[in-house]
Amino acid sequence: MLMTLIQKEIRHHLLSVRFVALLLMCLLLIPLTLSINYRHFRQNLVDYQESVKLAQIEEKTVNPKMQLEPEIEVSKLFLKPTPLSVFANGLEDALPNHLGMTRNGIVYGAPALVSDSLSYLFGHLDFLFLVGTVFSLLALLFTFDAVAGEKEAGTLRITLANSLPRDLFLWSKLIGGYIVFVVPFLASFLFGLLVLVWQGFPLGEPEIFPRVLGLTLASLLYIAVFFAIGTVISTYLDNSKTALIIAFTVWVFAVLITPRVGFIAAKAIAPTQTSQSVYLEKTALRENFNAELEERKKEIHQAFWKDRRQPSFEEQFTVGEEVDEQVKPLEEEFRQKFKEHADKIDRNYQREKKYQEQVGETLSRITPTSSLTYLATNLMQTGKRKKSDYFQAGERYHDALHADLFSKIVDHASVRTFHLERDIVKITQPSSLETPTLGETFRQSAVDVLLLCFFAVALTMVAFMKFFRSDI
Amino acid sequence: MLMTLIQKEMMHHILSVRFVALLLMCLLLVPLTLSINHRNYRQNLVDYQEAVKLANIEETTVNLKMPLEPDLEVSKLILKPTPLSVFANGLADALPSYLGITRNGITQGPPALVSASLSYLLGHLDFLFIVGTVFSLLALLFTFDAVAGEREAGTLRITLANSLPRDIFLWSKLIGGYLVFVIPFLISLLFGLLVLVWQGFPLGEPDIFPRVLMLTFASLLYIAVFFAIGTVISTYLDNSKTALIVAFTVWVFAVLITPRVGFLAAKIIAPTRTSQSVYMEKKPCETILMLNLKSKK
């Protein structure tokens, strides 16, 4: 019985205009988007390779015995584009293209979108956008009249007058529509993947294939959620036109508005200090410490020269070194103190920022679109995890440079002497970014997977409950 | 005659569910978005003021006789946020927060969205987005059955059997629908502007008010375009459901796909060299010049 109903439903959809719309979108958009984005990725990869080559050519050596301007970038950690950005570009274009290592801290290079910012006005077109926005709308188009249409035409009453359980009727609607929807979707995605492989995309790599598979499953789950939303609306209303208008209103709020409101609301709920005020606070702290250090140094100088005669020109060099030797531990003590206080200010600021981001993330998860976005970008290594890994790698590299170089730089020296070969420090190049395993990614995105499952199951249940209780 | 038809059309729309959807979107989205974006702008302004203060504190003096590191930023040109970004954020978050002036050239500071990059994943919400995306979709919802619906119900045949010119019938459909659409839109925009003024937005300034007015006219014109698209589709089709599906397909391509494809396609049609390769090309020239200078010295 169920099979017959599913077949009837499939036939009904196949002969409708919406199937033509679906076919058009699938065949035109998916392969084209994947192909164009792969070209984009290759261009980004060339950019990255040339940047690294340039950095290696310009490899620096620094003499810690000499002064080093605090804002000078002694080395750079470049962001390597990931091939999976072809599917979901995520934060790839928004992250700094390099992290510059300076004595003052880490400075950010310009993100890719700064150079083509006009295209930023319109947003990025990728597979994730297609699934999240276009296919969710199409899913509603496939379901808005599932029950309301039959009710309106009077066929529901006739159908249910036979010995047909209501659950079977609704299952046939859901399964039939879903099959008609996902078959062209999967076929065009497969075609898109073939085009990618033909262009040289390393789909077969063990790091890539499971993630693409994961993205496909997540997309199917997301489409199922919108099928459930459409069916719920359809069961609640008697008129298919009204159902369609309600479905589109829900879609506008779920896909276009609510995900964007989350982070804006978070700014109002959990405000943070500005980065400039944090910097000003640290600058004031540094100035206070410097003034105190100068005062203490003056005292040392006074104590040093108290019982000594004015040195001759030849003696000045040796005496200067002697004074510097006495000042060194004091400088070290102040440097340590400043670092502790500055770290505390940074930690507080980072904590505030992190809290704000968490609030925004949680609020935006009210809709399935946000969950899909977080899940897909994490799977494709272009999401939050990539961002935190990148910045953490930058911090680790900065710490290493601090230990090897920055901490050894002498600012307050009366006399500067150095050995040309022994004292020169060669800047080590940063190690490449570690990528999280698939298991780690799933653990991190478990909330989003569960939320999508919850939406799908809960909404389907609501549809069934309403359909069972409704008076036909 | 036209007035009667327009009144009938308006009544038809006002009593429909789509009017409820429109009211909901207008009253909820327009004032809320303007208000939230004004808060955002004020925050950006504080950031800017603090950055300028910082630059003034750190004002550097340069000794021309001493060596100056070529990468050292001797000064910064900081990007001032514009109050009108409340309506259309545009490139405000994507532009470098400052341009650093060095001997080597101009360096770029990180854009605002680097610090708030997770929200970049989900996009920005402003008045421009609401008009461009949400209201264009609503405009199609208001027009998809203008002719197709009447034809389907059989009322078109009856109506045109009377001495009613076809142009007046279609004008009444367009004008009636448009009026019902733009009145709540304009009221909610006015309400949003009042909220903004109450929050301290300098709406009355001679540089701001005409631009807001122009933006309103541009929005009305844009909505009119989608009214025309919806009516075209409706006149070509006999079934309102088919008209709606075709209208949404057109909307998806016109609003979501084509604007994004433009720049991607441009990269393929007119590829450029990378900035790094340009830099590497310049590097040997610099080396040769330096060697020449040294040998001359």
PDB file of C-alpha atoms in Angstrom, chain A residues 77-319:
ATOM      1  CA  LEU A  77      52.463  32.792   9.370  1.00  0.00           C
ATOM      2  CA  PHE A  78      50.461  32.405   6.147  1.00  0.00           C
ATOM      3  CA  LEU A  79      46.968  30.962   5.936  1.00  0.00           C
ATOM      4  CA  LYS A  80      46.949  27.981   3.599  1.00  0.00           C
ATOM      5  CA  PRO A  81      43.700  27.625   1.644  1.00  0.00           C
ATOM      6  CA  THR A  82      41.965  24.294   2.116  1.00  0.00           C
ATOM      7  CA  PRO A  83      40.698  22.388  -0.952  1.00  0.00           C
ATOM      8  CA  LEU A  84      37.415  21.737   0.847  1.00  0.00           C
ATOM      9  CA  SER A  85      36.641  25.478   0.680  1.00  0.00           C
ATOM     10  CA  VAL A  86      35.301  24.588  -2.775  1.00  0.00           C
ATOM     11  CA  PHE A  87      32.160  23.318  -1.006  1.00  0.00           C
ATOM     12  CA  ALA A  88      31.858  25.832   1.807  1.00  0.00           C
ATOM     13  CA  ASN A  89      34.041  28.898   1.659  1.00  0.00           C
ATOM     14  CA  GLY A  90      33.161  29.777   5.261  1.00  0.00           C
ATOM     15  CA  LEU A  91      35.663  32.101   6.904  1.00  0.00           C
ATOM     16  CA  GLU A  92      38.354  31.468   4.293  1.00  0.00           C
ATOM     17  CA  ASP A  93      38.079  34.941   2.762  1.00  0.00           C
ATOM     18  CA  ALA A  94      37.458  36.691   6.079  1.00  0.00           C
ATOM     19  CA  LEU A  95      40.518  35.435   7.955  1.00  0.00           C
ATOM     20  CA  PRO A  96      43.755  37.451   7.742  1.00  0.00           C
ATOM     21  CA  ASN A  97      45.938  36.078   4.934  1.00  0.00           C
ATOM     22  CA  HIS A  98      48.877  36.146   7.326  1.00  0.00           C
ATOM     23  CA  LEU A  99      49.687  36.743  10.964  1.00  0.00           C
ATOM     24  CA  GLY A 100      52.652  39.052  11.338  1.00  0.00           C
ATOM     25  CA  MET A 101      54.961  38.488  14.296  1.00  0.00           C
ATOM     26  CA  THR A 102      56.098  41.691  15.970  1.00  0.00           C
ATOM     27  CA  ARG A 103      57.527  42.458  19.392  1.00  0.00           C
ATOM     28  CA  ASN A 104      54.254  44.229  20.204  1.00  0.00           C
ATOM     29  CA  GLY A 105      52.280  41.100  19.456  1.00  0.00           C
ATOM     30  CA  ILE A 106      50.571  39.582  16.450  1.00  0.00           C
ATOM     31  CA  VAL A 107      49.363  41.838  13.673  1.00  0.00           C
ATOM     32  CA  TYR A 108      46.802  40.716  11.103  1.00  0.00           C
ATOM     33  CA  GLY A 109      47.342  40.776   7.368  1.00  0.00           C
ATOM     34  CA  ALA A 110      44.524  41.827   5.063  1.00  0.00           C
ATOM     35  CA  PRO A 111      41.924  39.098   4.410  1.00  0.00           C
ATOM     36  CA  ALA A 112      41.324  38.016   0.820  1.00  0.00           C
ATOM     37  CA  LEU A 113      38.017  39.856   0.632  1.00  0.00           C
ATOM     38  CA  VAL A 114      39.728  43.217   1.130  1.00  0.00           C
ATOM     39  CA  SER A 115      41.240  42.940  -2.344  1.00  0.00           C
ATOM     40  CA  ASP A 116      37.922  42.041  -3.956  1.00  0.00           C
ATOM     41  CA  SER A 117      35.615  43.743  -1.549  1.00  0.00           C
ATOM     42  CA  LEU A 118      33.030  44.696  -4.157  1.00  0.00           C
ATOM     43  CA  SER A 119      32.065  41.057  -4.510  1.00  0.00           C
ATOM     44  CA  TYR A 120      31.602  40.975  -0.713  1.00  0.00           C
ATOM     45  CA  LEU A 121      28.564  43.224  -1.226  1.00  0.00           C
ATOM     46  CA  PHE A 122      26.717  40.351  -2.866  1.00  0.00           C
ATOM     47  CA  GLY A 123      28.008  37.476  -0.772  1.00  0.00           C
ATOM     48  CA  HIS A 124      29.706  34.250  -1.739  1.00  0.00           C
ATOM     49  CA  LEU A 125      28.166  31.536  -3.863  1.00  0.00           C
ATOM     50  CA  ASP A 126      29.045  28.018  -2.824  1.00  0.00           C
ATOM     51  CA  PHE A 127      27.459  24.617  -2.293  1.00  0.00           C
ATOM     52  CA  LEU A 128      26.639  25.469   1.326  1.00  0.00           C
ATOM     53  CA  PHE A 129      24.790  28.616   0.243  1.00  0.00           C
ATOM     54  CA  LEU A 130      22.856  26.648  -2.378  1.00  0.00           C
ATOM     55  CA  VAL A 131      21.745  24.021   0.109  1.00  0.00           C
ATOM     56  CA  GLY A 132      21.119  26.459   2.963  1.00  0.00           C
ATOM     57  CA  THR A 133      19.132  28.994   0.978  1.00  0.00           C
ATOM     58  CA  VAL A 134      17.994  27.774  -2.428  1.00  0.00           C
ATOM     59  CA  PHE A 135      17.252  24.122  -1.690  1.00  0.00           C
ATOM     60  CA  SER A 136      15.509  24.909   1.590  1.00  0.00           C
ATOM     61  CA  LEU A 137      13.128  27.164  -0.365  1.00  0.00           C
ATOM     62  CA  LEU A 138      12.606  24.430  -2.945  1.00  0.00           C
ATOM     63  CA  ALA A 139      11.915  21.902  -0.171  1.00  0.00           C
ATOM     64  CA  LEU A 140       9.072  24.121   1.037  1.00  0.00           C
ATOM     65  CA  LEU A 141       7.802  24.379  -2.553  1.00  0.00           C
ATOM     66  CA  PHE A 142       7.615  20.580  -2.626  1.00  0.00           C
ATOM     67  CA  THR A 143       5.647  20.234   0.601  1.00  0.00           C
ATOM     68  CA  PHE A 144       3.413  23.268   1.099  1.00  0.00           C
ATOM     69  CA  ASP A 145       0.420  21.521  -0.546  1.00  0.00           C
ATOM     70  CA  ALA A 146       1.134  18.001   0.657  1.00  0.00           C
ATOM     71  CA  VAL A 147      -1.986  17.945   2.838  1.00  0.00           C
ATOM     72  CA  ALA A 148      -3.526  21.405   2.252  1.00  0.00           C
ATOM     73  CA  GLY A 149      -3.654  20.823  -1.508  1.00  0.00           C
ATOM     74  CA  GLU A 150      -5.458  17.480  -1.126  1.00  0.00           C
ATOM     75  CA  LYS A 151      -7.784  19.027   1.463  1.00  0.00           C
ATOM     76  CA  GLU A 152      -8.571  21.926  -0.863  1.00  0.00           C
ATOM     77  CA  ALA A 153      -9.232  19.695  -3.855  1.00  0.00           C
ATOM     78  CA  GLY A 154     -11.411  17.391  -1.749  1.00  0.00           C
ATOM     79  CA  THR A 155      -9.297  14.328  -2.576  1.00  0.00           C
ATOM     80  CA  LEU A 156      -8.122  13.882   1.014  1.00  0.00           C
ATOM     81  CA  ARG A 157     -11.659  13.122   2.180  1.00  0.00           C
ATOM     82  CA  ILE A 158     -12.119  10.544  -0.588  1.00  0.00           C
ATOM     83  CA  THR A 159      -8.723   8.946  -0.006  1.00  0.00           C
ATOM     84  CA  LEU A 160      -9.190   8.635   3.729  1.00  0.00           C
ATOM     85  CA  ALA A 161     -12.714   7.235   3.268  1.00  0.00           C
ATOM     86  CA  ASN A 162     -10.938   4.048   2.164  1.00  0.00           C
ATOM     87  CA  SER A 163      -9.185   1.730   4.612  1.00  0.00           C
ATOM     88  CA  LEU A 164      -6.023   3.779   4.520  1.00  0.00           C
ATOM     89  CA  PRO A 165      -4.263   4.572   7.795  1.00  0.00           C
ATOM     90  CA  ARG A 166      -3.454   8.265   8.126  1.00  0.00           C
ATOM     91  CA  ASP A 167       0.185   7.639   8.981  1.00  0.00           C
ATOM     92  CA  LEU A 168       0.680   5.711   5.743  1.00  0.00           C
ATOM     93  CA  PHE A 169      -0.829   8.584   3.793  1.00  0.00           C
ATOM     94  CA  LEU A 170       1.483  11.141   5.387  1.00  0.00           C
ATOM     95  CA  TRP A 171       4.551   8.898   5.131  1.00  0.00           C
ATOM     96  CA  SER A 172       3.871   8.418   1.436  1.00  0.00           C
ATOM     97  CA  LYS A 173       3.678  12.213   1.006  1.00  0.00           C
ATOM     98  CA  LEU A 174       6.943  12.737   2.873  1.00  0.00           C
ATOM     99  CA  ILE A 175       8.899   9.841   1.376  1.00  0.00           C
ATOM    100  CA  GLY A 176       7.612  10.331  -2.179  1.00  0.00           C
ATOM    101  CA  GLY A 177       8.395  14.054  -2.192  1.00  0.00           C
ATOM    102  CA  TYR A 178      11.768  13.521  -0.530  1.00  0.00           C
ATOM    103  CA  ILE A 179      12.847  10.874  -3.044  1.00  0.00           C
ATOM    104  CA  VAL A 180      11.866  13.068  -6.007  1.00  0.00           C
ATOM    105  CA  PHE A 181      13.802  15.916  -4.402  1.00  0.00           C
ATOM    106  CA  VAL A 182      17.004  14.171  -3.388  1.00  0.00           C
ATOM    107  CA  VAL A 183      17.541  12.025  -6.478  1.00  0.00           C
ATOM    108  CA  PRO A 184      18.204  14.974  -8.866  1.00  0.00           C
ATOM    109  CA  PHE A 185      20.067  16.715  -6.040  1.00  0.00           C
ATOM    110  CA  LEU A 186      22.406  13.775  -5.494  1.00  0.00           C
ATOM    111  CA  ALA A 187      22.764  13.145  -9.234  1.00  0.00           C
ATOM    112  CA  SER A 188      23.797  16.741  -9.905  1.00  0.00           C
ATOM    113  CA  PHE A 189      26.121  16.708  -6.888  1.00  0.00           C
ATOM    114  CA  LEU A 190      27.738  13.551  -8.235  1.00  0.00           C
ATOM    115  CA  PHE A 191      28.080  15.203 -11.618  1.00  0.00           C
ATOM    116  CA  GLY A 192      29.625  18.241  -9.921  1.00  0.00           C
ATOM    117  CA  LEU A 193      32.107  15.981  -8.109  1.00  0.00           C
ATOM    118  CA  LEU A 194      33.032  14.323 -11.407  1.00  0.00           C
ATOM    119  CA  VAL A 195      33.671  17.748 -12.926  1.00  0.00           C
ATOM    120  CA  LEU A 196      35.851  18.583  -9.920  1.00  0.00           C
ATOM    121  CA  VAL A 197      37.855  15.363 -10.220  1.00  0.00           C
ATOM    122  CA  TRP A 198      38.317  16.059 -13.923  1.00  0.00           C
ATOM    123  CA  GLN A 199      39.683  19.506 -12.986  1.00  0.00           C
ATOM    124  CA  GLY A 200      42.186  17.841 -10.620  1.00  0.00           C
ATOM    125  CA  PHE A 201      40.425  17.982  -7.250  1.00  0.00           C
ATOM    126  CA  PRO A 202      41.878  15.347  -4.868  1.00  0.00           C
ATOM    127  CA  LEU A 203      38.501  13.823  -3.937  1.00  0.00           C
ATOM    128  CA  GLY A 204      39.918  10.362  -3.254  1.00  0.00           C
ATOM    129  CA  GLU A 205      42.228  11.526  -0.458  1.00  0.00           C
ATOM    130  CA  PRO A 206      41.368   9.959   2.934  1.00  0.00           C
ATOM    131  CA  GLU A 207      41.195  13.418   4.500  1.00  0.00           C
ATOM    132  CA  ILE A 208      38.752  14.719   1.916  1.00  0.00           C
ATOM    133  CA  PHE A 209      36.315  12.001   0.849  1.00  0.00           C
ATOM    134  CA  PRO A 210      34.768  11.264   4.291  1.00  0.00           C
ATOM    135  CA  ARG A 211      34.238  14.988   4.831  1.00  0.00           C
ATOM    136  CA  VAL A 212      32.472  15.391   1.489  1.00  0.00           C
ATOM    137  CA  LEU A 213      30.322  12.402   2.423  1.00  0.00           C
ATOM    138  CA  GLY A 214      29.596  14.011   5.783  1.00  0.00           C
ATOM    139  CA  LEU A 215      28.569  17.235   4.036  1.00  0.00           C
ATOM    140  CA  THR A 216      26.242  15.302   1.739  1.00  0.00           C
ATOM    141  CA  LEU A 217      24.553  13.598   4.694  1.00  0.00           C
ATOM    142  CA  ALA A 218      24.260  16.910   6.553  1.00  0.00           C
ATOM    143  CA  SER A 219      22.658  18.479   3.465  1.00  0.00           C
ATOM    144  CA  LEU A 220      20.152  15.636   3.187  1.00  0.00           C
ATOM    145  CA  LEU A 221      19.300  16.023   6.870  1.00  0.00           C
ATOM    146  CA  TYR A 222      18.834  19.766   6.436  1.00  0.00           C
ATOM    147  CA  ILE A 223      16.549  19.260   3.430  1.00  0.00           C
ATOM    148  CA  ALA A 224      14.575  16.760   5.539  1.00  0.00           C
ATOM    149  CA  VAL A 225      14.101  19.454   8.200  1.00  0.00           C
ATOM    150  CA  PHE A 226      12.555  21.795   5.627  1.00  0.00           C
ATOM    151  CA  PHE A 227      10.393  18.974   4.288  1.00  0.00           C
ATOM    152  CA  ALA A 228       9.121  18.540   7.841  1.00  0.00           C
ATOM    153  CA  ILE A 229       8.521  22.318   8.231  1.00  0.00           C
ATOM    154  CA  GLY A 230       6.539  22.416   4.961  1.00  0.00           C
ATOM    155  CA  THR A 231       4.482  19.384   5.991  1.00  0.00           C
ATOM    156  CA  VAL A 232       3.674  20.860   9.416  1.00  0.00           C
ATOM    157  CA  ILE A 233       2.422  24.073   7.779  1.00  0.00           C
ATOM    158  CA  SER A 234       0.452  22.069   5.236  1.00  0.00           C
ATOM    159  CA  THR A 235      -1.283  19.972   7.895  1.00  0.00           C
ATOM    160  CA  TYR A 236      -2.319  23.051   9.858  1.00  0.00           C
ATOM    161  CA  LEU A 237      -3.952  24.889   6.932  1.00  0.00           C
ATOM    162  CA  ASP A 238      -6.819  24.164   4.582  1.00  0.00           C
ATOM    163  CA  ASN A 239      -5.771  26.453   1.751  1.00  0.00           C
ATOM    164  CA  SER A 240      -2.598  25.743  -0.219  1.00  0.00           C
ATOM    165  CA  LYS A 241      -2.043  29.390  -1.186  1.00  0.00           C
ATOM    166  CA  THR A 242      -2.181  30.447   2.461  1.00  0.00           C
ATOM    167  CA  ALA A 243       0.118  27.537   3.307  1.00  0.00           C
ATOM    168  CA  LEU A 244       2.601  28.736   0.726  1.00  0.00           C
ATOM    169  CA  ILE A 245       2.570  32.306   2.027  1.00  0.00           C
ATOM    170  CA  ILE A 246       3.071  31.099   5.612  1.00  0.00           C
ATOM    171  CA  ALA A 247       5.819  28.719   4.459  1.00  0.00           C
ATOM    172  CA  PHE A 248       7.689  31.554   2.764  1.00  0.00           C
ATOM    173  CA  THR A 249       7.299  33.816   5.786  1.00  0.00           C
ATOM    174  CA  VAL A 250       8.755  31.055   7.953  1.00  0.00           C
ATOM    175  CA  TRP A 251      11.543  30.571   5.408  1.00  0.00           C
ATOM    176  CA  VAL A 252      12.411  34.283   5.402  1.00  0.00           C
ATOM    177  CA  PHE A 253      12.694  34.285   9.176  1.00  0.00           C
ATOM    178  CA  ALA A 254      14.422  30.909   9.495  1.00  0.00           C
ATOM    179  CA  VAL A 255      16.955  31.303   6.690  1.00  0.00           C
ATOM    180  CA  LEU A 256      17.442  35.019   6.116  1.00  0.00           C
ATOM    181  CA  ILE A 257      16.679  36.867   9.335  1.00  0.00           C
ATOM    182  CA  THR A 258      17.208  34.846  12.521  1.00  0.00           C
ATOM    183  CA  PRO A 259      20.748  33.592  11.778  1.00  0.00           C
ATOM    184  CA  ARG A 260      21.835  37.201  11.190  1.00  0.00           C
ATOM    185  CA  VAL A 261      20.074  38.536  14.290  1.00  0.00           C
ATOM    186  CA  GLY A 262      21.932  36.170  16.661  1.00  0.00           C
ATOM    187  CA  PHE A 263      25.285  37.930  16.638  1.00  0.00           C
ATOM    188  CA  ILE A 264      23.755  41.408  16.568  1.00  0.00           C
ATOM    189  CA  ALA A 265      21.688  40.541  19.649  1.00  0.00           C
ATOM    190  CA  ALA A 266      24.808  39.112  21.324  1.00  0.00           C
ATOM    191  CA  LYS A 267      26.498  42.499  21.021  1.00  0.00           C
ATOM    192  CA  ALA A 268      23.642  44.053  22.987  1.00  0.00           C
ATOM    193  CA  ILE A 269      23.434  41.215  25.535  1.00  0.00           C
ATOM    194  CA  ALA A 270      27.158  40.791  26.192  1.00  0.00           C
ATOM    195  CA  PRO A 271      29.047  43.960  25.218  1.00  0.00           C
ATOM    196  CA  THR A 272      32.850  43.969  25.263  1.00  0.00           C
ATOM    197  CA  GLN A 273      35.594  46.567  25.536  1.00  0.00           C
ATOM    198  CA  THR A 274      37.031  47.810  22.248  1.00  0.00           C
ATOM    199  CA  SER A 275      40.423  46.482  21.139  1.00  0.00           C
ATOM    200  CA  GLN A 276      41.696  50.063  21.135  1.00  0.00           C
ATOM    201  CA  SER A 277      40.810  50.593  24.787  1.00  0.00           C
ATOM    202  CA  VAL A 278      42.640  47.363  25.636  1.00  0.00           C
ATOM    203  CA  TYR A 279      45.654  48.616  23.702  1.00  0.00           C
ATOM    204  CA  LEU A 280      45.459  52.004  25.477  1.00  0.00           C
ATOM    205  CA  GLU A 281      45.319  50.250  28.829  1.00  0.00           C
ATOM    206  CA  LYS A 282      48.437  48.255  27.964  1.00  0.00           C
ATOM    207  CA  THR A 283      50.221  51.347  26.670  1.00  0.00           C
ATOM    208  CA  ALA A 284      49.482  53.193  29.915  1.00  0.00           C
ATOM    209  CA  LEU A 285      50.773  50.184  31.850  1.00  0.00           C
ATOM    210  CA  ARG A 286      53.967  50.069  29.790  1.00  0.00           C
ATOM    211  CA  GLU A 287      54.517  53.789  30.339  1.00  0.00           C
ATOM    212  CA  ASN A 288      54.063  53.421  34.098  1.00  0.00           C
ATOM    213  CA  PHE A 289      56.532  50.553  34.196  1.00  0.00           C
ATOM    214  CA  ASN A 290      59.014  52.427  32.016  1.00  0.00           C
ATOM    215  CA  ALA A 291      58.841  55.494  34.277  1.00  0.00           C
ATOM    216  CA  GLU A 292      59.405  53.307  37.340  1.00  0.00           C
ATOM    217  CA  LEU A 293      62.260  51.492  35.610  1.00  0.00           C
ATOM    218  CA  GLU A 294      63.914  54.755  34.635  1.00  0.00           C
ATOM    219  CA  GLU A 295      63.630  55.920  38.248  1.00  0.00           C
ATOM    220  CA  ARG A 296      65.251  52.726  39.556  1.00  0.00           C
ATOM    221  CA  LYS A 297      67.953  52.902  36.905  1.00  0.00           C
ATOM    222  CA  LYS A 298      68.718  56.452  37.921  1.00  0.00           C
ATOM    223  CA  GLU A 299      69.146  55.226  41.503  1.00  0.00           C
ATOM    224  CA  ILE A 300      71.546  52.491  40.334  1.00  0.00           C
ATOM    225  CA  HIS A 301      73.535  55.018  38.293  1.00  0.00           C
ATOM    226  CA  GLN A 302      73.726  57.373  41.252  1.00  0.00           C
ATOM    227  CA  ALA A 303      74.851  54.554  43.564  1.00  0.00           C
ATOM    228  CA  PHE A 304      77.377  53.412  40.945  1.00  0.00           C
ATOM    229  CA  TRP A 305      78.980  56.814  40.423  1.00  0.00           C
ATOM    230  CA  LYS A 306      78.803  57.866  44.072  1.00  0.00           C
ATOM    231  CA  ASP A 307      82.409  56.975  44.995  1.00  0.00           C
ATOM    232  CA  ARG A 308      83.937  56.900  41.493  1.00  0.00           C
ATOM    233  CA  ARG A 309      85.836  59.444  39.532  1.00  0.00           C
ATOM    234  CA  GLN A 310      84.802  60.486  36.010  1.00  0.00           C
ATOM    235  CA  PRO A 311      86.136  57.717  33.658  1.00  0.00           C
ATOM    236  CA  SER A 312      88.506  58.490  30.875  1.00  0.00           C
ATOM    237  CA  PHE A 313      87.391  58.078  27.250  1.00  0.00           C
ATOM    238  CA  GLU A 314      89.097  54.639  27.044  1.00  0.00           C
ATOM    239  CA  GLU A 315      87.442  53.457  30.266  1.00  0.00           C
ATOM    240  CA  GLN A 316      83.905  54.551  29.278  1.00  0.00           C
ATOM    241  CA  PHE A 317      83.275  51.397  27.276  1.00  0.00           C
ATOM    242  CA  THR A 318      84.117  48.972  30.111  1.00  0.00           C
ATOM    243  CA  VAL A 319      82.270  51.020  32.721  1.00  0.00           C
TER     244      VAL A 319
END
